[in-house]
Coordinates of C-alpha atoms in Angstrom, one line a residue:
M576 CA 0.4 0.0 0.1
A577 CA 1.6 3.3 -1.0
R578 CA 1.9 5.8 1.6
F579 CA 1.9 9.7 1.0
G580 CA 3.8 12.1 3.4
F581 CA 7.6 12.7 4.2
I582 CA 7.6 10.0 6.9
H583 CA 8.3 6.2 5.3
D584 CA 10.1 3.7 7.1
K585 CA 11.7 3.7 10.9
L586 CA 14.5 5.3 10.1
D587 CA 12.4 8.3 9.3
I588 CA 10.4 7.8 12.5
K589 CA 13.4 7.2 14.9
L590 CA 14.7 10.5 13.4
L591 CA 11.3 12.3 14.5
V592 CA 11.2 11.2 17.5
L593 CA 14.7 12.1 18.1
Y594 CA 14.7 15.3 16.8
I595 CA 11.3 16.0 19.0
M596 CA 12.7 14.6 22.0
D597 CA 16.2 17.0 21.6
R598 CA 14.2 20.1 21.3
V599 CA 11.6 19.2 24.4
A600 CA 11.6 21.3 27.4
A601 CA 11.5 19.0 29.8
P602 CA 10.5 14.7 29.9
I603 CA 7.4 14.1 28.3
D604 CA 5.2 11.4 29.0
F605 CA 4.0 8.9 25.9
A606 CA 1.3 10.2 25.2
T607 CA 2.7 13.5 24.3
L608 CA 5.7 12.2 22.6
T609 CA 2.8 10.4 20.1
D610 CA 0.8 13.6 20.1
L611 CA 3.7 15.0 19.0
S612 CA 5.3 12.7 16.7
M613 CA 1.9 11.7 14.4
C614 CA 2.7 15.1 12.4
D615 CA 3.1 13.5 8.9
S616 CA 0.1 11.2 7.1
G617 CA 3.0 8.7 6.6
M618 CA 3.1 8.0 10.2
D619 CA 1.5 4.5 11.5
Y620 CA 0.7 3.8 15.3
F621 CA 2.6 1.3 15.6
Q622 CA 5.7 1.8 13.5
F623 CA 6.2 4.7 15.6
A624 CA 5.8 2.3 18.9
E625 CA 8.1 0.0 17.9
A626 CA 10.2 2.6 17.0
A627 CA 10.1 4.4 20.7
A628 CA 10.8 1.4 22.0
E629 CA 13.7 0.7 20.2
L630 CA 15.4 3.7 20.4
A631 CA 14.7 3.3 24.5
D632 CA 16.3 -0.6 24.4
S633 CA 19.4 0.7 22.3
G634 CA 19.7 4.1 24.5
H635 CA 19.0 6.6 23.2
L636 CA 16.4 7.2 24.9
D637 CA 15.3 6.8 28.5
R638 CA 12.2 6.6 30.3
Q639 CA 11.0 6.3 34.4
G640 CA 7.7 4.4 33.9
D641 CA 6.1 6.6 31.0
I642 CA 7.9 9.9 30.9
Y643 CA 11.0 9.6 28.2
F644 CA 13.7 12.1 28.4
I645 CA 16.7 11.9 25.5
T646 CA 20.3 11.0 26.4
E647 CA 23.6 12.6 25.1
K648 CA 23.6 9.4 22.5
G649 CA 20.6 10.2 21.5
R650 CA 21.7 14.0 20.8
R651 CA 24.9 12.5 19.2
A652 CA 22.5 10.4 16.6
C653 CA 19.7 13.6 16.4
A654 CA 22.4 16.0 15.7
A655 CA 23.8 13.6 13.3
G656 CA 20.5 13.0 11.2
E657 CA 18.3 15.6 11.8
S658 CA 19.0 16.9 8.0
S659 CA 17.5 14.5 6.6
L660 CA 14.1 15.2 8.0
S661 CA 12.2 17.2 5.4
S662 CA 11.8 20.8 6.1
V663 CA 8.3 20.8 6.2
I664 CA 8.1 18.3 8.9
R665 CA 11.1 19.8 11.0
Q666 CA 9.2 23.4 10.4
R667 CA 5.5 21.2 11.6
C668 CA 6.9 19.8 14.6
D669 CA 9.0 23.4 15.8
R670 CA 5.2 24.5 15.4
R671 CA 4.0 21.9 17.9
L672 CA 6.6 22.3 20.2
A673 CA 6.0 25.8 20.6
P674 CA 3.7 26.5 23.2
L675 CA 4.1 22.6 24.5
N676 CA 7.5 24.2 25.9
Q677 CA 6.5 26.9 26.7
A678 CA 4.3 25.7 29.4
L679 CA 6.7 23.3 30.4
K680 CA 9.3 26.4 31.3
R681 CA 6.1 27.9 33.1
K682 CA 5.6 24.5 34.7
A683 CA 9.9 23.9 35.5
Q684 CA 9.5 28.1 36.7
V685 CA 6.8 28.0 39.6
R686 CA 6.4 25.7 42.0
A687 CA 4.3 24.5 44.8
R688 CA 4.9 21.6 47.3
V689 CA 3.3 20.5 50.6
E690 CA 4.9 18.9 53.5
E691 CA 3.7 17.9 56.8
A692 CA 5.3 20.0 59.2
P693 CA 5.2 19.2 63.4
L694 CA 2.0 22.1 64.0
G695 CA -0.1 20.6 60.8
F696 CA 1.1 21.1 56.4
A697 CA 3.9 23.1 54.8
V698 CA 2.9 24.9 52.2
C699 CA 6.3 25.7 50.2
L700 CA 6.0 28.3 46.8
S701 CA 8.4 29.6 44.7
M702 CA 8.5 31.1 40.8
D703 CA 11.7 31.9 39.0
D704 CA 12.1 33.8 35.6
D705 CA 15.3 34.1 33.2
Q706 CA 17.1 35.6 35.2
G707 CA 16.6 33.4 38.7
S708 CA 14.4 33.1 42.3
L709 CA 11.6 36.3 41.6
F710 CA 10.7 35.2 45.4
S711 CA 9.5 31.8 47.2
L712 CA 7.3 32.1 50.3
S713 CA 6.3 28.9 53.4
L714 CA 3.2 29.1 54.9
L715 CA 1.7 26.9 57.8
S716 CA -1.9 25.7 57.1
P717 CA -3.3 22.7 59.8
T718 CA -5.2 20.6 57.3
K719 CA -3.2 19.1 54.8
E720 CA -6.4 20.1 52.0
D721 CA -6.3 23.5 52.6
A722 CA -2.2 23.4 51.8
Q723 CA -2.9 21.7 48.6
R724 CA -5.8 24.1 48.6
I725 CA -3.1 27.4 48.2
A726 CA -1.1 25.2 46.8
D727 CA -3.2 24.5 43.8
H728 CA -4.5 28.2 43.6
F729 CA -0.5 29.0 43.3
L730 CA 0.0 27.1 40.1
T731 CA -3.2 28.0 38.8
H732 CA -2.3 32.5 39.5
P733 CA 1.1 32.4 40.4
D734 CA 1.0 36.0 38.7
R735 CA -1.7 36.6 41.2
V736 CA 0.2 36.3 43.8
Y737 CA 3.1 37.8 43.0
N738 CA 1.4 40.8 42.5
G739 CA -0.7 41.0 45.3
L740 CA 2.3 40.1 47.3
L741 CA 4.5 43.3 45.9
G742 CA 1.0 45.9 46.3
V743 CA 1.2 44.6 49.5
L744 CA 4.5 45.2 50.8
L745 CA 5.1 48.4 48.6
T746 CA 2.0 50.5 49.8
D747 CA 2.8 52.6 52.7
N748 CA 1.5 51.8 56.5
E749 CA -1.5 54.6 56.1
G750 CA -3.2 52.3 52.9
G751 CA -2.2 54.7 49.9
A752 CA -0.7 54.0 46.5
P753 CA 2.5 52.0 46.2
Q754 CA 5.7 54.4 46.9

């Protein structure tokens, strides 16, 4: 059966997977890798799954559970072979990776964790930008549920928390405008 598209064989699929994994901002799960890889009408899911498993078995990719990341061996193979991929496929991948990488970067820059503490639960919140740490804050919550709710709200709206703190801290004691 004739297949159309730019991906024609398992080597093309392996190069595509390595290309994606070399450019993704953080390790990703198999479902995300699958979604990113299915960018050409020549792709076949079963060949893709087999190629990904072979890349893991050969040490080009590593996985912890369902999370995949590229190894140095995989990066070298990608650098050596990526020019064999069609420029159309590379551009498609880059466009598909852009929003994911933005989300992964934001997730890495905004963190919240809940830990059991002697008097309740500690909620540790932190936010970075490209230059480093913007702030970190630890709060004590009496219940795990409240602590988790604080962490979840922070992860959803870190900019509101940061701006709210700055607004309070930069306002004079009389309740006037920031100085």
